[in-house]
Amino acid sequence: MKTYLRILTYAKPYGKYLPRYIFFATLAIIFGLLNYALLKPLFDIVFEQVDLEQIAQYRAPMEFSFSVDYLFHTFNHFLVQASDTQGKMGTLKYVCLVIVLSVLLSNVFTYISNVLLAKIRVKVIEKLRMDIFDKASELHLGYFTTERKGDLLSRITNDVQEVENTIVSTLKVAFREPATIIITFIILFALSAKLTFLTLLFLPITGFLISEITKRLKKNATESQESLGRIVTILDETLSGIRIIKAFSARNYISQIFGREVASYSGINISMARKNELAAPLSQFLGVVVVAGILLYGGNLVLNQESDLSASGFFTYIILFTQVLNPSKVISQAISNIQRGIASGERIFAIIDTPPAITDPEPAIAMKEFEESIEFKDVWFSYDKEWVLKGVNLRIEKGKTIALVGPSGGGKSTIADLVPRFYDPTKGTVRIDGEDIRSYKIADLRQHMGIVTQESILFNDTVFKNIAFGKPDAKMEDVIQAAKIANAHAFIEQLENGYETMIGERGTRLSGGQRQRLSIARAVFKNPSILILDEATSALDSESEKLVQDALFNLMKSRTSLVIAHRLSTIQHADEIIVVEKGEIIERGSHAELIERDGLYKKLSQIQQN
Ligand code: ADP
């Protein structure tokens, strides 16, 4: 219920539509019911059940007043006139005309009110989607493990969709259907209070049964959305690894995994459908049982003339009562749907409510310039249980290049991730210019850093925008300058539309080296004082590696760099080489010193030379 109300608060800014909606919906209901209310006079006249005295009173028109009495009187007045002048046939025509008109009006008002509601629905979903997207892009890096990525995608797409389909669409039910039931019951009471009291006794039974079913639905719905998340994860892995899957002829394998998850999803959904589809027919069935009961009991009273109802009144009563069945069916269906929406809503709010693990301190120090050094002081780090870094001490003086080398899984990337605060150390501190980096404003800290990783991340936009990333008002000459330094200008000029070429489009397929040089151009353009290069050349063939290496060399000039390298040849000139193994620094020094030492570095270096 809390989740439901919270989703409704998203509709608050659009409250201005609400009075209009209620106005039009009420008119729609009234004109919709009018048809059936008209049946009584029709029966009366056509089947000659008229009370002459009563008719006489309608012969004179009533003075206008804004009341139900006036409406009835005027309607009957014209009816009697039609009957007087044109006989039964005339009455019939008159009644038919009024029925057609009222149905037309009822539908026009239904249309207007539904369009108003659609506006609210669309806006609510838009805001919800934006909120979850903003939150997801703000979350700390540790949140985005592969397993979570699919789940996250699924929440942003499927769960939001589910909320739209169920909760927001059922907003209609919140007013229109209950109002229809209430208005119908008011008319029913007017026709026969005794019968109506009787039927009201059945309501709690229906309510109880429906709520029992829907309670069980929510658990199913949560499982179903989780399973959908896993399906998206598998899809994501398959699509990004399609090369490997084909190369290893692993289609069967991946297809089996996918098949299992899809089957489990189907199972949950069938179980859900069993309960979900029960609500509406059950409520309709119970409704018809009540109708049959009224027919039997009320019909008996009428036949024995013990009732306050005439035969025509009784018919009208029954027909009007059947009009309650549909809204109750819709309400039960909605209540059962809403359970699914609430399960999805909870999954969405779980993300929106995740507190960011990395936050700005209060008060935060502005970091204007990088002046002295980056320092790791006895840094310990673990992602979950095991220590990944065990007491790392490191100092990078301004203007120097430090290389991290060592076996994979040793903790090099983790060290690099601590500098821009993608993670915070579990113990110990990382300091810049003597100050714990946790006391700087995060945006300031990252402003001073440029990062180039192994996989060059480009966005589906122009070359220009990819280089001037996040700065739409950048000058063309600055972008070209950056591209030149990154050895990218020449090939960019060869592209169909030069700097305005869209990167994602067909026909603009870039090689790994070209993509990498674009990423480097992006880093050059940002002009950071601190650089973090993670395996930046390891995925390239030797020719493009040379171009990329030169580009990197240009980029690193007069900056402070932390370089992670697999190929030791690329970092021989580093000011200090740090060998990391199992979370500890085991050797450090210049290339020459380390070769001299005859340790792990020398071993690795020999392996690579052969
Ligand atoms: P390297 O860069 O030297 O290859 P990493 O810093 O990537 O090493 O990894 C160090 C250790 O931390 C490895 O054992 C790796 O499995 C683990 N690790 C890396 N990233 C994560 C993560 N996001 N969650 C849990 N463990 C991780």
Short mmCIF file of C-alpha atoms in Angstrom, two decimals, residues 230-562:
data_model
loop_
_atom_site.label_atom_id
_atom_site.label_comp_id
_atom_site.label_asym_id
_atom_site.label_seq_id
_atom_site.Cartn_x
_atom_site.Cartn_y
_atom_site.Cartn_z
CA ARG A 230 18.12 -12.81 -15.34
CA ILE A 231 16.82 -13.21 -18.88
CA VAL A 232 18.04 -9.72 -19.75
CA THR A 233 21.44 -10.55 -18.19
CA ILE A 234 21.79 -13.63 -20.38
CA LEU A 235 20.74 -11.63 -23.45
CA ASP A 236 23.25 -8.93 -22.61
CA GLU A 237 26.06 -11.46 -22.20
CA THR A 238 25.11 -13.29 -25.37
CA LEU A 239 24.97 -10.19 -27.51
CA SER A 240 28.23 -8.75 -26.24
CA GLY A 241 29.96 -12.14 -26.42
CA ILE A 242 28.46 -13.31 -29.71
CA ARG A 243 31.89 -13.66 -31.32
CA ILE A 244 33.14 -15.97 -28.62
CA ILE A 245 29.93 -17.96 -28.61
CA LYS A 246 30.21 -18.56 -32.34
CA ALA A 247 33.93 -19.25 -32.21
CA PHE A 248 33.43 -21.93 -29.57
CA SER A 249 30.26 -23.25 -31.21
CA ALA A 250 28.65 -22.64 -27.85
CA ARG A 251 25.21 -21.81 -29.15
CA ASN A 252 23.70 -24.94 -27.70
CA TYR A 253 25.21 -24.27 -24.34
CA ILE A 254 23.98 -20.69 -24.13
CA SER A 255 20.66 -21.68 -25.63
CA GLN A 256 20.19 -24.24 -22.86
CA ILE A 257 20.92 -21.68 -20.18
CA PHE A 258 18.51 -19.27 -21.81
CA GLY A 259 15.91 -22.00 -22.26
CA ARG A 260 16.04 -22.92 -18.58
CA GLU A 261 15.49 -19.35 -17.46
CA VAL A 262 12.72 -18.74 -19.97
CA ALA A 263 11.01 -21.95 -18.87
CA SER A 264 11.21 -20.91 -15.24
CA TYR A 265 9.78 -17.51 -16.20
CA SER A 266 6.91 -19.20 -18.03
CA GLY A 267 6.21 -21.42 -15.02
CA ILE A 268 5.93 -18.46 -12.69
CA ASN A 269 3.71 -16.65 -15.13
CA ILE A 270 1.34 -19.55 -15.54
CA SER A 271 1.02 -19.80 -11.79
CA MET A 272 0.40 -16.06 -11.71
CA ALA A 273 -2.17 -16.22 -14.50
CA ARG A 274 -4.10 -18.88 -12.58
CA LYS A 275 -4.66 -16.46 -9.73
CA ASN A 276 -4.85 -13.31 -11.75
CA GLU A 277 -7.49 -14.59 -14.13
CA LEU A 278 -9.57 -15.90 -11.25
CA ALA A 279 -10.46 -12.53 -9.79
CA ALA A 280 -12.70 -11.21 -12.57
CA PRO A 281 -14.76 -14.32 -13.33
CA LEU A 282 -15.16 -15.05 -9.65
CA SER A 283 -16.54 -11.62 -8.94
CA GLN A 284 -18.79 -11.81 -11.98
CA PHE A 285 -20.06 -15.22 -10.99
CA LEU A 286 -20.84 -14.09 -7.47
CA GLY A 287 -22.57 -11.07 -8.97
CA VAL A 288 -24.80 -13.21 -11.14
CA VAL A 289 -25.60 -15.43 -8.16
CA VAL A 290 -26.84 -12.30 -6.43
CA VAL A 291 -28.89 -11.33 -9.49
CA ALA A 292 -30.46 -14.79 -9.52
CA GLY A 293 -31.19 -14.42 -5.82
CA ILE A 294 -32.88 -11.08 -6.39
CA LEU A 295 -34.87 -12.48 -9.29
CA LEU A 296 -36.11 -15.30 -7.15
CA TYR A 297 -36.82 -13.34 -4.01
CA GLY A 298 -37.88 -10.04 -5.57
CA GLY A 299 -39.80 -11.74 -8.36
CA ASN A 300 -41.72 -13.68 -5.76
CA LEU A 301 -42.59 -10.49 -3.90
CA VAL A 302 -43.71 -8.80 -7.10
CA LEU A 303 -45.80 -11.75 -8.20
CA ASN A 304 -47.51 -11.85 -4.83
CA GLN A 305 -47.86 -8.10 -4.94
CA GLU A 306 -46.10 -7.75 -1.62
CA SER A 307 -43.40 -5.55 -3.01
CA ASP A 308 -43.03 -1.82 -3.14
CA LEU A 309 -42.05 -2.38 -6.80
CA SER A 310 -44.24 -2.62 -9.87
CA ALA A 311 -43.35 -5.22 -12.49
CA SER A 312 -41.74 -2.59 -14.70
CA GLY A 313 -39.89 -1.19 -11.71
CA PHE A 314 -38.62 -4.68 -10.91
CA PHE A 315 -37.33 -5.21 -14.45
CA THR A 316 -35.58 -1.89 -14.38
CA TYR A 317 -34.13 -2.79 -11.01
CA ILE A 318 -32.66 -6.04 -12.29
CA ILE A 319 -31.24 -4.46 -15.43
CA LEU A 320 -29.69 -1.61 -13.44
CA PHE A 321 -28.26 -4.07 -10.98
CA THR A 322 -26.47 -5.96 -13.74
CA GLN A 323 -24.74 -2.65 -14.44
CA VAL A 324 -22.93 -3.02 -11.11
CA LEU A 325 -21.42 -6.31 -12.18
CA ASN A 326 -19.06 -4.93 -14.76
CA PRO A 327 -17.46 -2.26 -12.57
CA SER A 328 -17.03 -4.80 -9.75
CA LYS A 329 -15.36 -7.16 -12.19
CA VAL A 330 -13.08 -4.38 -13.34
CA ILE A 331 -12.25 -3.45 -9.74
CA SER A 332 -11.36 -7.03 -8.77
CA GLN A 333 -9.20 -7.36 -11.87
CA ALA A 334 -7.52 -4.07 -11.03
CA ILE A 335 -6.84 -5.07 -7.43
CA SER A 336 -5.22 -8.22 -8.67
CA ASN A 337 -3.20 -6.35 -11.33
CA ILE A 338 -2.10 -3.77 -8.84
CA GLN A 339 -0.31 -6.49 -6.86
CA ARG A 340 1.97 -7.02 -9.86
CA GLY A 341 2.52 -3.30 -10.19
CA ILE A 342 3.37 -3.01 -6.51
CA ALA A 343 5.95 -5.79 -6.79
CA SER A 344 7.55 -3.88 -9.67
CA GLY A 345 7.22 -0.58 -7.85
CA GLU A 346 9.12 -2.03 -4.90
CA ARG A 347 11.94 -3.14 -7.20
CA ILE A 348 12.12 0.34 -8.70
CA PHE A 349 12.12 2.12 -5.35
CA ALA A 350 14.79 -0.27 -4.05
CA ILE A 351 17.13 1.35 -6.56
CA ILE A 352 15.89 4.88 -6.04
CA ASP A 353 16.39 4.40 -2.30
CA THR A 354 19.89 2.87 -2.49
CA PRO A 355 22.10 5.32 -0.64
CA PRO A 356 25.13 6.22 -2.76
CA ALA A 357 28.22 4.55 -1.25
CA ILE A 358 30.52 7.33 -2.38
CA THR A 359 29.33 10.78 -1.41
CA ASP A 360 30.65 14.30 -1.06
CA PRO A 361 31.82 15.14 2.45
CA GLU A 362 30.18 17.93 4.39
CA PRO A 363 31.81 20.45 4.13
CA ALA A 364 33.83 19.53 1.04
CA ILE A 365 37.17 21.11 0.16
CA ALA A 366 37.40 22.53 -3.36
CA MET A 367 40.38 21.05 -5.22
CA LYS A 368 41.69 23.83 -7.39
CA GLU A 369 45.05 22.55 -8.59
CA PHE A 370 46.98 19.34 -8.29
CA GLU A 371 50.25 20.51 -6.83
CA GLU A 372 52.38 17.87 -5.16
CA SER A 373 51.65 14.19 -5.01
CA ILE A 374 49.25 11.29 -4.83
CA GLU A 375 49.88 9.04 -1.88
CA PHE A 376 48.56 5.64 -0.76
CA LYS A 377 49.04 5.22 2.99
CA ASP A 378 48.68 1.67 4.25
CA VAL A 379 45.68 1.02 2.01
CA TRP A 380 43.65 -2.13 2.56
CA PHE A 381 40.73 -2.99 0.36
CA SER A 382 38.16 -5.74 -0.05
CA TYR A 383 35.19 -5.98 -2.43
CA ASP A 384 33.36 -8.39 -0.19
CA LYS A 385 35.28 -10.77 2.07
CA GLU A 386 38.84 -11.30 0.96
CA TRP A 387 41.53 -8.64 1.08
CA VAL A 388 42.36 -7.54 -2.46
CA LEU A 389 44.87 -4.92 -1.31
CA LYS A 390 46.94 -5.53 1.79
CA GLY A 391 48.73 -2.47 3.08
CA VAL A 392 49.71 -0.67 -0.10
CA ASN A 393 52.08 2.30 0.31
CA LEU A 394 52.75 4.38 -2.75
CA ARG A 395 53.75 7.91 -3.63
CA ILE A 396 53.42 9.50 -7.05
CA GLU A 397 55.16 12.87 -7.32
CA LYS A 398 53.67 15.46 -9.60
CA GLY A 399 54.95 15.07 -13.17
CA LYS A 400 56.14 11.49 -12.69
CA THR A 401 54.97 8.28 -14.32
CA ILE A 402 54.41 5.26 -12.16
CA ALA A 403 53.73 1.87 -13.72
CA LEU A 404 51.86 -0.97 -12.08
CA VAL A 405 52.77 -4.44 -13.32
CA GLY A 406 52.26 -7.98 -12.12
CA PRO A 407 50.14 -11.09 -12.62
CA SER A 408 46.48 -10.52 -13.37
CA GLY A 409 44.17 -10.50 -10.36
CA GLY A 410 46.96 -8.97 -8.28
CA GLY A 411 45.04 -5.76 -7.59
CA LYS A 412 46.42 -3.26 -10.11
CA SER A 413 43.05 -2.06 -11.42
CA THR A 414 41.77 -1.83 -7.89
CA ILE A 415 44.65 0.49 -6.97
CA ALA A 416 43.84 2.64 -10.01
CA ASP A 417 40.12 2.72 -9.14
CA LEU A 418 40.81 4.15 -5.72
CA VAL A 419 42.34 7.36 -7.10
CA PRO A 420 39.14 8.80 -8.70
CA ARG A 421 37.16 7.39 -5.76
CA PHE A 422 35.35 4.74 -7.77
CA TYR A 423 35.78 2.89 -4.51
CA ASP A 424 36.98 4.02 -1.09
CA PRO A 425 39.70 2.12 0.78
CA THR A 426 38.43 -0.25 3.45
CA LYS A 427 41.33 0.81 5.68
CA GLY A 428 44.02 3.45 5.25
CA THR A 429 43.88 6.58 3.10
CA VAL A 430 44.59 7.86 -0.37
CA ARG A 431 45.87 11.41 -0.20
CA ILE A 432 46.35 14.10 -2.79
CA ASP A 433 48.55 17.00 -1.78
CA GLY A 434 48.52 15.68 1.76
CA GLU A 435 44.74 15.74 2.07
CA ASP A 436 42.54 12.61 2.26
CA ILE A 437 40.75 12.50 -1.11
CA ARG A 438 37.51 11.83 0.75
CA SER A 439 37.52 15.44 1.90
CA TYR A 440 37.50 16.87 -1.64
CA LYS A 441 34.41 17.50 -3.68
CA ILE A 442 34.10 14.42 -5.91
CA ALA A 443 33.44 16.40 -9.08
CA ASP A 444 36.56 18.54 -8.44
CA LEU A 445 38.69 15.50 -7.80
CA ARG A 446 37.59 13.77 -11.01
CA GLN A 447 37.90 16.98 -12.99
CA HIS A 448 41.67 16.67 -12.59
CA MET A 449 41.76 13.11 -13.88
CA GLY A 450 41.76 11.55 -17.31
CA ILE A 451 41.12 7.84 -17.72
CA VAL A 452 41.85 5.65 -20.72
CA THR A 453 40.96 2.00 -20.35
CA GLN A 454 41.47 -1.15 -22.36
CA GLU A 455 38.07 -1.01 -24.00
CA SER A 456 37.49 2.34 -25.60
CA ILE A 457 34.01 3.44 -24.72
CA LEU A 458 32.44 5.49 -27.48
CA PHE A 459 28.88 6.76 -27.54
CA ASN A 460 26.44 6.74 -30.39
CA ASP A 461 27.06 10.36 -31.33
CA THR A 462 29.37 12.38 -33.58
CA VAL A 463 33.17 12.14 -33.42
CA PHE A 464 33.19 15.76 -32.26
CA LYS A 465 30.87 15.08 -29.31
CA ASN A 466 32.77 11.93 -28.37
CA ILE A 467 35.99 13.91 -28.06
CA ALA A 468 34.43 16.98 -26.43
CA PHE A 469 32.58 14.61 -24.12
CA GLY A 470 30.17 16.41 -21.81
CA LYS A 471 31.09 19.83 -23.24
CA PRO A 472 28.65 20.61 -26.05
CA ASP A 473 29.95 24.20 -26.42
CA ALA A 474 33.53 23.09 -27.15
CA LYS A 475 35.42 24.88 -29.93
CA MET A 476 36.17 22.93 -33.10
CA GLU A 477 39.80 24.04 -33.12
CA ASP A 478 40.34 22.67 -29.60
CA VAL A 479 38.82 19.34 -30.60
CA ILE A 480 41.00 19.18 -33.72
CA GLN A 481 44.05 20.07 -31.65
CA ALA A 482 43.27 17.21 -29.25
CA ALA A 483 42.72 14.81 -32.13
CA LYS A 484 46.08 15.77 -33.65
CA ILE A 485 47.92 15.11 -30.41
CA ALA A 486 46.14 11.74 -30.21
CA ASN A 487 47.14 10.77 -33.77
CA ALA A 488 43.47 10.70 -34.68
CA HIS A 489 43.07 13.76 -36.89
CA ALA A 490 44.21 12.07 -40.10
CA PHE A 491 41.74 9.21 -39.99
CA ILE A 492 38.89 11.40 -38.74
CA GLU A 493 39.31 13.59 -41.82
CA GLN A 494 38.97 10.51 -43.99
CA LEU A 495 35.56 9.71 -42.50
CA GLU A 496 32.51 10.56 -44.57
CA ASN A 497 31.52 13.62 -42.57
CA GLY A 498 34.75 14.23 -40.73
CA TYR A 499 34.16 15.35 -37.18
CA GLU A 500 30.40 15.27 -37.68
CA THR A 501 30.36 11.56 -38.54
CA MET A 502 28.08 9.54 -36.33
CA ILE A 503 30.09 6.81 -34.68
CA GLY A 504 27.38 4.20 -34.29
CA GLU A 505 26.19 4.29 -37.90
CA ARG A 506 26.85 1.60 -40.44
CA GLY A 507 29.75 2.30 -42.72
CA THR A 508 31.72 4.06 -40.01
CA ARG A 509 33.32 1.03 -38.54
CA LEU A 510 36.40 2.03 -36.62
CA SER A 511 39.29 -0.27 -35.89
CA GLY A 512 40.33 -0.98 -32.31
CA GLY A 513 43.29 1.35 -32.64
CA GLN A 514 41.15 4.15 -34.07
CA ARG A 515 38.64 3.82 -31.28
CA GLN A 516 41.46 3.87 -28.78
CA ARG A 517 42.94 7.02 -30.29
CA LEU A 518 39.53 8.69 -30.06
CA SER A 519 39.44 7.83 -26.36
CA ILE A 520 42.91 9.30 -26.01
CA ALA A 521 41.80 12.45 -27.87
CA ARG A 522 38.97 12.71 -25.35
CA ALA A 523 41.49 12.54 -22.50
CA VAL A 524 43.76 15.10 -24.22
CA PHE A 525 40.80 17.43 -24.70
CA LYS A 526 39.95 17.25 -21.02
CA ASN A 527 43.53 18.23 -20.28
CA PRO A 528 43.73 16.62 -16.85
CA SER A 529 46.80 16.86 -14.65
CA ILE A 530 46.49 13.24 -13.51
CA LEU A 531 46.23 10.34 -15.95
CA ILE A 532 45.15 6.79 -15.31
CA LEU A 533 45.89 4.38 -18.13
CA ASP A 534 44.62 0.86 -17.67
CA GLU A 535 46.06 -1.69 -20.11
CA ALA A 536 45.44 0.91 -22.77
CA THR A 537 47.36 -0.82 -25.53
CA SER A 538 47.03 -4.46 -24.68
CA ALA A 539 44.21 -5.27 -27.09
CA LEU A 540 45.90 -3.91 -30.21
CA ASP A 541 48.02 -5.29 -33.04
CA SER A 542 51.55 -3.96 -33.18
CA GLU A 543 51.00 -1.40 -35.91
CA SER A 544 48.11 0.38 -34.29
CA GLU A 545 49.84 -0.13 -30.98
CA LYS A 546 52.66 2.05 -32.22
CA LEU A 547 50.25 4.83 -33.20
CA VAL A 548 48.37 4.52 -29.94
CA GLN A 549 51.59 4.35 -27.95
CA ASP A 550 52.77 7.58 -29.58
CA ALA A 551 49.43 9.15 -28.85
CA LEU A 552 49.71 8.08 -25.24
CA PHE A 553 53.23 9.40 -25.06
CA ASN A 554 51.97 12.80 -26.25
CA LEU A 555 49.15 12.65 -23.76
CA MET A 556 51.45 11.82 -20.85
CA LYS A 557 53.85 14.65 -21.52
CA SER A 558 54.06 16.94 -18.49
CA ARG A 559 51.33 15.09 -16.62
CA THR A 560 51.30 12.77 -13.65
CA SER A 561 50.48 9.24 -14.77
CA LEU A 562 49.55 5.95 -13.23
#
